[in-house]
Amino acid sequence: MLENSVDTASGKLITGSLGAQYELREKLGEGGYSQVYVAWDTQLQREVAVKLLKTSGQGETESLLHEARLAARLHHAAFVKIFAIATLEGLPAIVMERVPGQTLRQLIEQGPIGADQALRIIDEVADAMAEAHQTGLVHGDIKPSNLMQEPNGSIRILDFGIAHQTDPLQTQTNYTQSPIGTPAYMAPEQLLGQRAHAGSDIFALGLVLYELVTGTRPDAALNGFALASARIHGDTTGWPLPADLAPWVVSLIRAMTARDPAARPGSMAAIRQRITDQAVTLDHIDPPPAKPTGTFRLTWKRVAAILAVSGALAAGGGGIWWLAQATSTPTETQLTTATHLERGEKAMQRFDRDGALDEAIIHFKAVLQALPHHAAAAAWLSLAYSLRYAGDSMDETWLKQAEVSAKLALQQDDQLALAHVAQARVLGFHGQHEAALAALDLALKLDPYNPQALDAKINRLISLERYIEAKAVLDEALRRYPQDRLFIDLLGTWHYRQANYAAAEAAFRQSIQVQPDAVYAYANLNAALLRQNRLDEALSVLQRGLQIRPSGRLYSNLGTALYAKGDYLGAAEAFERAVSSSKGNPKDYLRWANLADALRWVPGREHDAQKAYAKASRLIEPLLRRSPDDITLLSRAGLYEARQQLATQAIPKIVQSLAKAPNNPDVHFRAALAYELLGQRQAAIDALIKAKQFGYPEALIETEPDLVELRRDHHYQQISTER
């Protein structure tokens, strides 16, 4: 029976009991969602700790029960024991073991500790966490304040409140969820939205080890997006460490905190083994017998001696090497901020060349490593990541990094035009077109001639089919930058999207004259020639581009040209290269759909065609969720479902796309194909007639194999003749 309660609003303790067994006493601590109190167990005559939630909603109660059940599954002595689940005035609570001593946060506040003591602590935590990981649980919030050192020196692990069970079947990362944990101790992949996993626990424990031996965490002066940017983009090998620290300990810290999860030790057991190997190698003493649990525990006096020997060896040579490495003066690599920015911008101008974006990212990261609050570097880095996402990648990681960097740039300087451009690019990818245009208008208000802002705004307006507005901005850009091939390309795109293929061809040829080694212009020119049924010229243009540089886009266009000529086997081979990891992009939905189209007409490959359509549908689905009003995505998704005879899914998409873009020839052509595939001949004829009316090339209609029967239809021939 509940007699009294805690005033959770003020934190003032009201003497009372929890049920009839637990009497609350003083408060031990408080977090955002809960308070922890000392309580007296009246039946067993002992002190316990009670974790009491501040609210009592169903979600909070289930979360607390989840925490208690997870913690109860762990048997290692380092984990806090759970005694009971109770309520106090309707507020859920966990009754648990009270752990005496001090947190590692309190220990670190007294200054750095010796490496021997730090490694003993890390070994104990790794031993316990190895058991948790083996049972499929991760902690997700390892940090000094969640690690308690008892008076006898033993380490206890607190707060499994955000732990979760790993899903061995999960193959894709969910980037829509918010990362849970403490940002200062999160691994880079967590900051990018991935769920906590064993490798992120290893990263956090590496940060704890770093903090134990240095007395401070890396990037201690940073917070918010600046801290996130430093974690995601920074190089942990640059974190300063004591010059007298044994090189193998330095190596262990660097490995545990590697930015790439694959570069970290593979398990908590592997961390313990690295320490053990050092003990065995340097001390020449066999390890002691295993404990009954099957784990090995070092004699830490021996480790201290080993560290001393390592330090002595370092002082005799290894240490001199390490100190020299840390203090040597680089030559070419140590560039000024201005030089890094200049070289990064030049690399961005060559974004479609192999290695150019990598080069740009290296330069912008170098600025942010030295100056984490540099808004321009963060904005440029965001734009580079956006180009990575939009090019031969489509990896959600790039988009997430672009978003983080754009937010950092705006946070540091909201009067920087480039920061608003970076934000606009990200908003556009998320389907927030009006917000993107508003950001670009603000950028152009701050800098009317900013080429990145002009480029982004023209692209956005063309994609929205707001051609008159796009032309006004384009004319201004070409007046200001008449020899910039990006704006010349955009002029060609503007004509192409309105079915003026001859004018598009002229613009793309001009772009090649201005910059002959830009392969995208060859792909664009090829597309314009295809739409004019000049197939041999189109193939010749592609070969010129491929001689300059292999490109997934060029291989995709090559497949399209061969398909138009009826060479379906050759088209399939080209599309297979376009979706390959080595020469193209396996995450591009359109290339998988094109591959499927070709495979349908290759004998014996019909099953492979259906698998490719299914792949295209899976890849386009998240893009359509993000941009549900995108008519291209909508009409293509409907067509791919029609290819798989999924009529109930396909028809609504086709109808919706036609309603949104009643004058778009490509949308009408896809609708005609979808209707024909689904057996709706009259609707297919109506859509195809409109596609021709709005400028879809007659030659491409005549070479489409799925429309052979429709073209023979008397009703279609009659309507075509009349028109």
XYZ file of C-alpha atoms in Angstrom:
723
model
C 0.000 0.000 0.000
C 1.362 3.444 -0.918
C 1.423 5.909 1.944
C 3.473 8.883 0.712
C 5.371 9.961 -2.383
C 8.170 12.073 -3.783
C 7.497 15.581 -5.062
C 9.047 15.014 -8.468
C 8.524 18.599 -9.577
C 10.674 20.160 -6.864
C 12.778 17.120 -6.034
C 11.893 17.544 -2.356
C 11.745 14.239 -0.519
C 8.543 13.402 1.330
C 9.235 10.695 3.883
C 7.285 7.617 3.010
C 7.444 4.027 1.886
C 7.425 2.247 -1.449
C 4.924 -0.471 -0.879
C 5.471 -1.827 2.615
C 9.069 -2.895 2.089
C 11.083 0.106 0.861
C 11.415 3.434 2.683
C 12.782 6.293 0.590
C 15.619 8.420 1.947
C 17.908 10.976 0.294
C 18.246 11.615 -3.417
C 21.370 10.224 -5.085
C 20.965 11.856 -8.471
C 18.630 13.026 -11.191
C 18.446 12.772 -14.978
C 16.093 14.065 -17.609
C 13.522 11.326 -17.082
C 14.200 9.821 -13.680
C 15.443 10.340 -10.137
C 17.479 7.912 -8.077
C 17.017 7.652 -4.312
C 18.552 5.716 -1.489
C 15.951 3.501 0.141
C 15.885 1.122 3.108
C 14.715 -2.431 2.613
C 12.757 -3.005 5.819
C 12.497 -6.754 5.341
C 16.097 -7.593 4.432
C 17.552 -4.699 6.458
C 19.779 -3.265 3.755
C 20.163 -0.127 1.665
C 18.971 -0.241 -1.923
C 18.646 2.254 -4.761
C 15.285 3.187 -6.284
C 15.094 4.617 -9.800
C 11.828 6.537 -10.077
C 10.419 7.922 -13.316
C 9.168 11.511 -13.346
C 6.117 10.669 -15.468
C 3.911 7.627 -15.687
C 2.823 7.323 -19.302
C 2.511 3.928 -20.913
C 5.636 4.443 -23.004
C 7.738 5.427 -20.004
C 6.490 2.473 -17.982
C 7.266 0.033 -20.782
C 10.727 1.587 -21.173
C 11.461 1.101 -17.474
C 10.247 -2.488 -17.571
C 12.440 -3.028 -20.640
C 15.465 -1.698 -18.754
C 14.788 -3.888 -15.726
C 14.327 -7.026 -17.794
C 17.485 -6.430 -19.797
C 19.541 -5.804 -16.684
C 18.079 -8.885 -14.988
C 19.366 -11.066 -17.840
C 22.985 -10.124 -17.097
C 24.870 -12.231 -14.584
C 28.336 -10.666 -14.553
C 29.251 -9.188 -11.191
C 29.908 -5.787 -12.779
C 26.244 -5.261 -13.612
C 23.918 -3.813 -11.002
C 21.466 -6.375 -9.619
C 17.725 -5.762 -9.990
C 15.607 -6.660 -6.968
C 12.074 -5.612 -7.880
C 9.749 -3.439 -9.940
C 7.320 -1.273 -8.002
C 5.251 1.915 -8.187
C 5.045 5.033 -6.070
C 1.885 7.128 -6.453
C 1.439 5.598 -9.873
C 5.034 6.317 -10.912
C 6.978 3.223 -12.011
C 10.242 2.441 -10.218
C 13.074 -0.106 -10.254
C 14.493 -1.297 -6.960
C 18.121 -2.225 -7.424
C 21.393 -2.795 -5.687
C 22.978 0.317 -4.226
C 26.576 0.570 -5.389
C 28.930 2.434 -3.044
C 31.970 4.328 -4.267
C 32.622 7.020 -6.882
C 31.906 7.292 -10.581
C 34.767 7.444 -13.040
C 33.649 10.999 -13.753
C 34.448 11.890 -10.159
C 37.740 10.005 -10.445
C 38.750 11.827 -13.639
C 37.928 15.195 -12.106
C 40.836 14.572 -9.734
C 43.200 14.334 -12.716
C 44.551 11.645 -15.078
C 45.377 8.238 -13.646
C 48.191 5.842 -14.466
C 47.917 3.617 -17.501
C 48.071 0.480 -15.372
C 45.019 1.505 -13.345
C 43.202 2.721 -16.453
C 43.769 -0.585 -18.258
C 42.565 -2.553 -15.251
C 39.328 -0.571 -15.355
C 38.942 -1.052 -19.111
C 39.640 -4.775 -18.763
C 36.894 -5.161 -16.160
C 34.346 -3.263 -18.236
C 35.299 -5.191 -21.381
C 34.951 -8.476 -19.495
C 31.406 -7.603 -18.441
C 30.372 -6.106 -21.770
C 31.651 -9.174 -23.609
C 28.996 -11.162 -21.754
C 26.322 -8.612 -22.647
C 27.293 -8.621 -26.310
C 27.296 -12.424 -26.396
C 23.685 -12.394 -25.215
C 22.775 -9.936 -27.962
C 22.643 -6.800 -25.794
C 24.485 -3.525 -26.230
C 24.694 -0.734 -23.668
C 24.571 2.303 -25.935
C 25.628 4.880 -23.327
C 29.010 3.886 -21.880
C 30.592 6.959 -20.280
C 32.481 7.824 -17.075
C 29.341 8.784 -15.142
C 27.835 5.346 -15.876
C 30.850 3.473 -14.512
C 31.244 3.218 -10.730
C 34.391 2.285 -8.827
C 33.670 0.586 -5.530
C 35.886 1.159 -2.451
C 37.656 -2.156 -3.141
C 38.487 -0.977 -6.689
C 35.938 -3.134 -8.553
C 34.111 -1.507 -11.465
C 30.345 -1.593 -11.793
C 28.308 -0.692 -14.884
C 25.247 1.483 -14.322
C 22.202 2.506 -16.351
C 21.244 -0.060 -18.951
C 18.254 2.204 -19.586
C 18.815 2.707 -23.312
C 20.234 -0.722 -24.047
C 18.555 -2.771 -26.719
C 18.754 -6.207 -28.215
C 20.668 -6.416 -31.465
C 18.844 -7.662 -34.544
C 21.016 -10.158 -36.432
C 18.699 -9.952 -39.436
C 18.885 -6.180 -39.780
C 20.623 -5.361 -43.056
C 19.704 -1.720 -43.526
C 20.323 1.253 -41.326
C 17.412 3.375 -40.169
C 18.519 6.972 -40.537
C 15.187 8.445 -39.597
C 15.450 7.663 -35.915
C 17.186 10.020 -33.520
C 20.392 8.652 -32.024
C 20.023 7.740 -28.351
C 22.858 8.174 -25.868
C 25.292 10.862 -24.782
C 26.650 12.700 -27.863
C 30.116 13.276 -26.378
C 30.635 9.496 -26.208
C 28.781 8.457 -29.354
C 30.559 6.748 -32.222
C 30.432 8.592 -35.573
C 27.936 6.125 -37.004
C 25.584 6.738 -34.047
C 25.715 10.478 -34.685
C 24.669 9.680 -38.243
C 21.560 7.903 -36.973
C 22.583 4.272 -36.747
C 21.506 2.197 -33.765
C 24.061 1.445 -31.076
C 25.927 -1.803 -31.641
C 28.868 -3.660 -30.131
C 31.318 -1.541 -32.131
C 29.845 1.705 -30.794
C 30.207 0.393 -27.230
C 33.878 -0.270 -28.064
C 34.266 3.293 -29.361
C 32.742 4.730 -26.172
C 34.974 2.571 -23.986
C 37.982 3.783 -25.978
C 36.947 7.363 -25.198
C 36.741 6.436 -21.508
C 40.282 4.993 -21.673
C 41.494 8.161 -23.402
C 39.900 10.300 -20.722
C 41.345 8.212 -17.887
C 44.951 8.641 -19.084
C 44.626 12.304 -20.155
C 42.168 13.711 -17.620
C 39.957 15.189 -20.341
C 37.873 14.015 -23.276
C 38.917 14.900 -26.829
C 37.342 18.017 -28.299
C 36.278 19.011 -24.789
C 35.646 22.614 -25.843
C 33.112 21.601 -28.494
C 29.431 20.851 -28.185
C 26.350 20.536 -30.379
C 26.893 20.331 -34.115
C 30.540 21.368 -33.770
C 31.185 18.300 -31.626
C 29.184 16.076 -33.990
C 31.146 17.405 -36.948
C 34.457 16.772 -35.195
C 33.431 13.188 -34.426
C 32.098 12.449 -37.913
C 34.787 14.193 -39.948
C 37.758 14.329 -37.593
C 40.751 12.024 -37.408
C 41.114 10.424 -33.989
C 44.801 9.782 -34.630
C 45.309 13.503 -34.066
C 44.036 13.415 -30.484
C 46.915 14.339 -28.170
C 48.168 11.673 -25.765
C 50.901 11.725 -23.101
C 54.337 11.388 -24.710
C 55.385 8.786 -22.122
C 52.400 6.513 -22.755
C 53.489 3.088 -23.996
C 53.094 2.869 -27.802
C 50.955 -0.278 -27.574
C 48.515 1.545 -25.276
C 48.416 4.433 -27.741
C 47.725 1.906 -30.505
C 44.909 0.363 -28.460
C 43.234 3.736 -27.880
C 43.554 4.662 -31.566
C 42.055 1.329 -32.607
C 39.122 1.483 -30.186
C 38.250 5.025 -31.292
C 38.729 4.493 -35.035
C 36.140 6.379 -37.065
C 35.477 3.302 -39.216
C 33.762 0.558 -37.162
C 35.557 -2.085 -39.236
C 38.925 -0.726 -38.046
C 38.059 -1.180 -34.357
C 38.742 -4.367 -32.394
C 36.141 -6.923 -33.376
C 34.847 -7.530 -29.864
C 35.298 -6.697 -26.199
C 37.071 -10.035 -25.874
C 39.527 -8.897 -28.559
C 40.339 -5.806 -26.475
C 41.105 -7.983 -23.451
C 43.190 -10.289 -25.626
C 45.316 -7.378 -26.875
C 46.123 -6.446 -23.300
C 46.778 -10.084 -22.449
C 49.052 -10.533 -25.466
C 51.156 -7.601 -24.338
C 51.445 -9.135 -20.904
C 52.497 -12.522 -22.266
C 54.850 -11.121 -24.921
C 56.687 -8.654 -22.723
C 56.674 -10.487 -19.410
C 57.324 -14.004 -20.812
C 54.982 -15.458 -18.198
C 52.177 -17.819 -19.081
C 48.728 -16.451 -18.313
C 47.073 -17.697 -15.128
C 44.395 -20.399 -15.305
C 41.019 -19.291 -16.593
C 38.317 -18.311 -14.162
C 35.321 -20.661 -13.854
C 33.392 -18.354 -16.230
C 35.980 -19.001 -18.934
C 37.365 -15.423 -18.912
C 40.981 -14.441 -18.256
C 41.875 -11.789 -15.710
C 45.323 -10.220 -15.625
C 47.368 -9.692 -12.493
C 47.467 -5.931 -12.624
C 50.717 -5.596 -10.707
C 52.287 -7.452 -13.623
C 50.596 -5.139 -16.136
C 51.973 -2.146 -14.249
C 55.433 -3.637 -14.515
C 54.936 -4.330 -18.208
C 53.840 -0.752 -18.780
C 56.919 0.425 -16.981
C 59.088 -1.761 -19.215
C 57.235 -0.479 -22.275
C 57.792 3.065 -21.112
C 61.477 2.387 -20.618
C 61.737 0.901 -24.097
C 59.905 3.920 -25.432
C 62.339 6.237 -23.725
C 65.161 4.305 -25.353
C 63.813 4.657 -28.869
C 60.125 3.953 -29.313
C 59.139 6.927 -27.194
C 61.455 9.181 -29.153
C 59.760 7.991 -32.347
C 56.308 8.692 -30.916
C 57.256 12.119 -29.631
C 58.914 12.961 -32.920
C 55.826 11.825 -34.770
C 53.622 14.043 -32.654
C 55.818 17.132 -32.888
C 57.360 16.849 -36.356
C 56.609 19.653 -38.786
C 54.764 18.454 -41.897
C 55.507 20.255 -45.101
C 52.931 19.916 -47.878
C 50.236 18.497 -45.612
C 50.276 21.468 -43.253
C 48.590 24.034 -45.456
C 46.965 27.281 -44.472
C 43.209 27.467 -44.081
C 42.943 29.665 -47.165
C 44.962 27.208 -49.256
C 42.839 24.259 -48.135
C 39.663 26.139 -49.015
C 41.039 27.235 -52.387
C 42.113 23.714 -53.339
C 38.859 22.265 -52.085
C 36.816 24.701 -54.188
C 38.880 23.888 -57.279
C 38.287 20.192 -56.705
C 34.544 20.876 -56.419
C 34.600 22.464 -59.871
C 35.851 19.097 -61.194
C 33.281 17.137 -59.185
C 32.540 14.627 -61.963
C 36.160 13.519 -62.268
C 37.494 10.501 -60.410
C 38.833 11.431 -57.003
C 37.835 15.101 -57.203
C 35.204 14.926 -54.466
C 37.516 12.867 -52.262
C 40.166 15.555 -52.706
C 37.682 18.304 -51.847
C 36.478 16.491 -48.742
C 40.047 16.013 -47.501
C 40.740 19.762 -47.787
C 37.516 20.867 -46.079
C 37.984 18.322 -43.306
C 41.510 19.592 -42.727
C 40.101 23.066 -42.066
C 37.472 21.727 -39.675
C 40.010 19.640 -37.782
C 42.022 22.792 -37.103
C 39.029 25.144 -36.806
C 35.885 23.151 -35.862
C 33.706 26.277 -36.001
C 34.685 27.281 -39.550
C 31.310 27.856 -41.219
C 32.527 28.050 -44.814
C 34.449 24.770 -44.565
C 31.384 23.076 -43.060
C 29.167 24.459 -45.856
C 31.554 23.325 -48.595
C 31.862 19.926 -46.952
C 28.072 19.615 -46.902
C 27.909 20.439 -50.614
C 30.597 17.845 -51.345
C 28.629 15.216 -49.433
C 25.465 16.197 -51.319
C 27.250 15.679 -54.619
C 28.473 12.315 -53.361
C 24.904 11.369 -52.534
C 23.502 12.584 -55.859
C 26.258 11.066 -57.996
C 27.326 7.451 -58.351
C 26.549 6.675 -54.715
C 22.998 7.354 -53.415
C 24.268 6.174 -50.035
C 22.122 7.622 -47.239
C 25.266 8.097 -45.136
C 26.400 10.899 -47.441
C 23.068 12.678 -47.137
C 23.141 12.414 -43.358
C 26.664 13.839 -43.267
C 25.600 16.634 -45.607
C 22.771 17.463 -43.218
C 25.038 17.532 -40.147
C 27.589 19.763 -41.887
C 24.923 22.147 -43.210
C 23.462 22.572 -39.730
C 26.929 23.215 -38.322
C 27.567 25.883 -40.965
C 24.289 27.658 -40.214
C 24.835 27.413 -36.490
C 28.231 29.070 -36.804
C 27.237 31.781 -39.314
C 23.664 32.236 -40.499
C 24.761 35.227 -42.587
C 26.935 33.049 -44.821
C 25.216 32.542 -48.173
C 26.966 29.224 -48.787
C 25.545 27.809 -45.541
C 22.009 28.423 -46.804
C 22.898 26.811 -50.152
C 24.129 23.718 -48.323
C 20.929 23.589 -46.290
C 18.837 24.030 -49.445
C 20.518 21.077 -51.136
C 19.681 18.851 -48.164
C 16.091 20.135 -48.004
C 15.679 19.412 -51.691
C 16.782 15.810 -51.257
C 14.187 15.489 -48.502
C 11.443 16.726 -50.827
C 11.025 20.049 -48.997
C 11.099 22.086 -52.194
C 9.554 25.337 -50.999
C 11.790 25.414 -47.930
C 14.766 24.772 -50.209
C 13.780 27.655 -52.504
C 13.319 29.945 -49.498
C 16.823 29.080 -48.315
C 18.217 29.777 -51.790
C 16.407 33.117 -51.973
C 18.019 34.064 -48.677
C 21.415 32.960 -49.981
C 20.992 35.095 -53.108
C 19.855 38.025 -50.993
C 23.132 37.741 -49.068
C 25.193 37.123 -52.230
C 23.285 37.800 -55.491
C 26.022 36.339 -57.691
C 26.795 33.215 -55.680
C 27.229 30.520 -58.384
C 26.345 27.641 -56.046
C 23.076 29.356 -55.095
C 22.225 30.120 -58.725
C 23.003 26.549 -59.779
C 20.904 25.052 -56.957
C 17.937 27.354 -57.606
C 17.879 26.674 -61.355
C 18.025 22.929 -60.742
C 15.245 23.099 -58.176
C 12.940 25.176 -60.422
C 13.519 22.896 -63.426
C 12.737 19.819 -61.318
C 9.462 21.498 -60.291
C 8.711 22.323 -63.979
C 8.641 26.039 -63.183
C 10.399 26.749 -66.446
C 9.710 30.474 -66.803
C 11.162 31.203 -63.359
C 14.090 28.882 -64.035
C 14.894 30.661 -67.323
C 14.976 34.061 -65.630
C 17.541 32.863 -63.101
C 19.441 30.978 -65.812
C 19.705 34.046 -68.022
C 21.146 36.014 -65.113
C 23.635 33.229 -64.340
C 24.789 32.996 -67.969
C 25.147 36.759 -68.169
C 27.350 36.653 -65.084
C 29.195 33.404 -65.891
C 29.018 32.945 -69.704
C 31.806 30.325 -69.821
C 30.739 28.262 -66.839
C 29.881 24.849 -68.290
C 27.514 24.038 -65.406
C 25.149 26.819 -66.464
C 25.525 25.867 -70.121
C 24.586 22.308 -69.165
C 21.587 23.662 -67.268
C 20.494 25.541 -70.386
C 20.581 22.235 -72.258
C 18.637 20.552 -69.470
C 16.054 23.359 -69.542
C 15.485 22.741 -73.271
C 15.552 18.945 -72.927
C 12.931 18.852 -70.179
C 10.596 20.770 -72.493
C 11.209 18.373 -75.414
C 13.263 20.898 -77.416
C 15.961 18.352 -78.176
C 17.736 20.260 -80.947
C 18.303 23.263 -78.695
C 19.396 20.931 -75.907
C 21.906 19.318 -78.264
C 23.405 22.702 -79.137
C 23.862 23.619 -75.487
C 25.461 20.292 -74.580
C 27.878 20.583 -77.520
C 28.827 24.049 -76.310
C 29.449 22.629 -72.832
C 31.865 20.057 -74.275
C 33.708 22.807 -76.135
C 34.126 24.756 -72.904
C 35.288 21.716 -70.896
C 36.067 18.699 -73.107
C 36.893 16.333 -70.214
C 33.552 16.668 -68.349
C 31.903 13.298 -68.958
C 28.420 14.376 -67.821
C 28.100 16.600 -70.900
C 28.735 13.570 -73.130
C 25.969 11.668 -71.335
C 23.617 14.634 -71.760
C 24.461 15.055 -75.446
C 23.880 11.349 -75.985
C 20.408 11.624 -74.460
C 19.509 14.563 -76.698
C 20.659 12.675 -79.806
C 18.689 9.578 -78.786
C 15.523 11.641 -78.517
C 16.149 12.760 -82.117
C 16.580 9.139 -83.269
C 20.224 9.706 -84.192
C 21.361 6.433 -82.661
C 24.751 6.040 -84.339
C 25.782 9.586 -83.416
C 24.596 8.968 -79.878
C 26.767 5.850 -79.592
C 29.770 7.700 -81.012
C 29.397 10.455 -78.408
C 29.304 7.873 -75.616
C 32.496 6.254 -76.855
C 34.235 9.635 -76.761
C 33.132 10.061 -73.174
C 34.205 6.551 -72.162
C 37.645 7.169 -73.651
C 38.013 10.125 -71.306
C 36.751 8.336 -68.214
C 34.554 5.296 -67.472
C 31.370 6.384 -65.752
C 28.241 4.651 -64.507
C 26.176 7.342 -66.181
C 27.849 6.751 -69.527
C 27.352 2.985 -69.273
C 23.699 3.573 -68.408
C 23.260 5.793 -71.478
C 25.099 3.226 -73.576
C 22.580 0.622 -72.481
C 19.716 2.941 -73.404
C 21.166 3.522 -76.880
C 21.713 -0.190 -77.522
C 18.209 -0.940 -76.264
C 16.792 1.582 -78.751
C 18.635 -0.268 -81.527
C 17.145 -3.591 -80.426
C 20.460 -4.959 -79.103
C 19.014 -6.185 -75.807
C 21.948 -8.414 -74.889
C 24.414 -5.566 -75.425
C 22.122 -3.238 -73.487
C 21.945 -5.699 -70.580
C 25.745 -5.942 -70.460
C 26.050 -2.143 -70.365
C 23.411 -1.817 -67.647
C 25.119 -4.532 -65.594
C 28.223 -2.362 -65.593
C 26.114 0.649 -64.675
C 24.873 -1.101 -61.501
C 28.229 -2.649 -60.592
C 30.184 -1.400 -57.592
C 33.373 -1.019 -59.625
C 32.048 0.916 -62.619
C 28.658 2.281 -61.588
C 26.211 2.520 -58.727
C 24.387 -0.479 -57.262
C 22.037 1.849 -55.357
C 20.581 3.638 -58.388
C 16.984 2.478 -58.862
C 16.794 3.709 -62.469
C 19.756 1.640 -63.605
C 18.262 -1.508 -62.076
C 14.976 -0.785 -63.859
C 16.814 -0.259 -67.156
C 18.687 -3.514 -66.616
C 15.371 -5.275 -66.012
C 13.898 -3.795 -69.194
C 16.777 -5.252 -71.226
C 16.828 -8.634 -69.465
C 13.139 -9.198 -70.275
C 14.106 -9.637 -73.914
C 17.179 -11.811 -73.367
C 16.196 -15.505 -73.599
C 16.432 -17.267 -70.245
C 16.817 -14.063 -68.215
C 13.138 -13.371 -67.475
C 13.502 -14.364 -63.801
C 16.530 -12.074 -63.460
C 14.465 -9.269 -64.965
C 11.785 -9.632 -62.291
C 14.444 -9.626 -59.552
C 15.892 -6.421 -61.027
C 12.440 -4.772 -61.091
C 11.924 -5.755 -57.463
C 15.318 -4.246 -56.638
C 14.369 -1.009 -58.401
C 11.094 -0.864 -56.463
C 12.899 -1.347 -53.140
C 15.396 1.403 -53.959
C 12.818 3.922 -55.138
C 10.477 3.379 -52.179
C 12.418 5.426 -49.566
C 12.996 8.215 -52.103
C 9.267 8.385 -52.805
C 8.459 8.468 -49.091
C 10.774 11.438 -48.753
C 9.416 13.210 -51.853
C 5.833 11.969 -52.374
C 5.010 14.743 -54.872
C 7.941 14.024 -57.184
C 6.207 13.130 -60.448
C 9.242 11.324 -61.873
C 9.576 9.067 -58.855
C 5.826 8.557 -58.690
C 5.366 7.581 -62.335
C 8.439 5.358 -62.392
C 7.431 3.573 -59.196
C 4.029 2.870 -60.726
C 5.598 1.548 -63.917
C 7.946 -0.792 -62.021
C 5.000 -2.193 -60.080
C 3.115 -2.678 -63.342
C 6.128 -4.609 -64.653
C 5.626 -6.933 -61.676
C 1.844 -7.125 -62.280
C 1.116 -5.343 -58.993
C -1.917 -3.517 -60.344
C -3.398 -2.397 -57.017
C -0.167 -0.580 -56.163
C 0.658 0.645 -59.661
C -2.618 2.193 -60.857
C -3.009 4.799 -58.036
C 0.529 6.011 -58.645
C -0.003 6.319 -62.375
C -3.284 8.198 -61.931
C -1.716 10.522 -59.377
C 1.311 11.283 -61.556
C -0.918 12.111 -64.549
C -2.977 14.458 -62.382
C 0.125 16.218 -61.112
C 1.794 16.540 -64.526
C -0.893 16.572 -67.234
C 1.458 18.028 -69.874
C 4.565 15.933 -69.225
C 5.339 13.619 -72.179
C 7.501 11.218 -70.162
C 4.818 10.753 -67.513
C 2.230 9.980 -70.217
C 4.596 7.508 -71.910
C 5.202 5.639 -68.644
C 1.462 5.601 -68.026
C 0.914 4.098 -71.488
C 3.422 1.348 -70.772
C 1.907 0.616 -67.352
C -1.647 0.439 -68.669
C -0.605 -1.808 -71.551
C 1.278 -4.162 -69.227
C -1.781 -4.372 -66.975
C -4.127 -5.138 -69.856
C -5.884 -1.742 -70.018
C -5.471 -1.109 -73.767
C -7.762 1.908 -74.172
C -6.160 3.779 -71.272
C -2.762 2.921 -72.734
C -3.737 4.289 -76.158
C -5.064 7.522 -74.636
C -1.872 8.044 -72.637
C 0.377 7.275 -75.609
C -1.463 9.710 -77.876
C -0.957 12.440 -75.273
C 2.703 11.517 -74.886
C 3.157 12.072 -78.641
C 1.099 15.255 -78.488
C 3.373 16.739 -75.815
C 6.597 15.853 -77.642
C 7.617 12.302 -76.798
C 9.808 11.102 -79.704
C 8.000 8.963 -82.273
C 11.145 6.888 -82.815
C 11.310 5.802 -79.173
C 7.647 4.829 -79.269
C 8.236 2.752 -82.399
C 11.194 0.892 -80.868
C 9.548 0.065 -77.529
C 9.009 -3.733 -77.639
C 6.268 -3.704 -75.004
C 4.106 -1.572 -77.293
C 4.269 -3.787 -80.371
C 0.701 -5.070 -79.989
C -0.646 -1.633 -79.143
C 0.944 -0.126 -82.249
C -0.833 -2.768 -84.336
C -4.162 -1.941 -82.721
C -6.593 -0.618 -85.342
C -8.003 2.001 -82.988
C -4.508 3.383 -82.216
C -3.587 3.451 -85.908
C -6.807 5.240 -86.746
C -6.268 7.928 -84.095
C -2.621 8.330 -85.096
C -3.578 8.759 -88.763
C -6.239 11.320 -87.939
C -3.746 13.362 -85.956
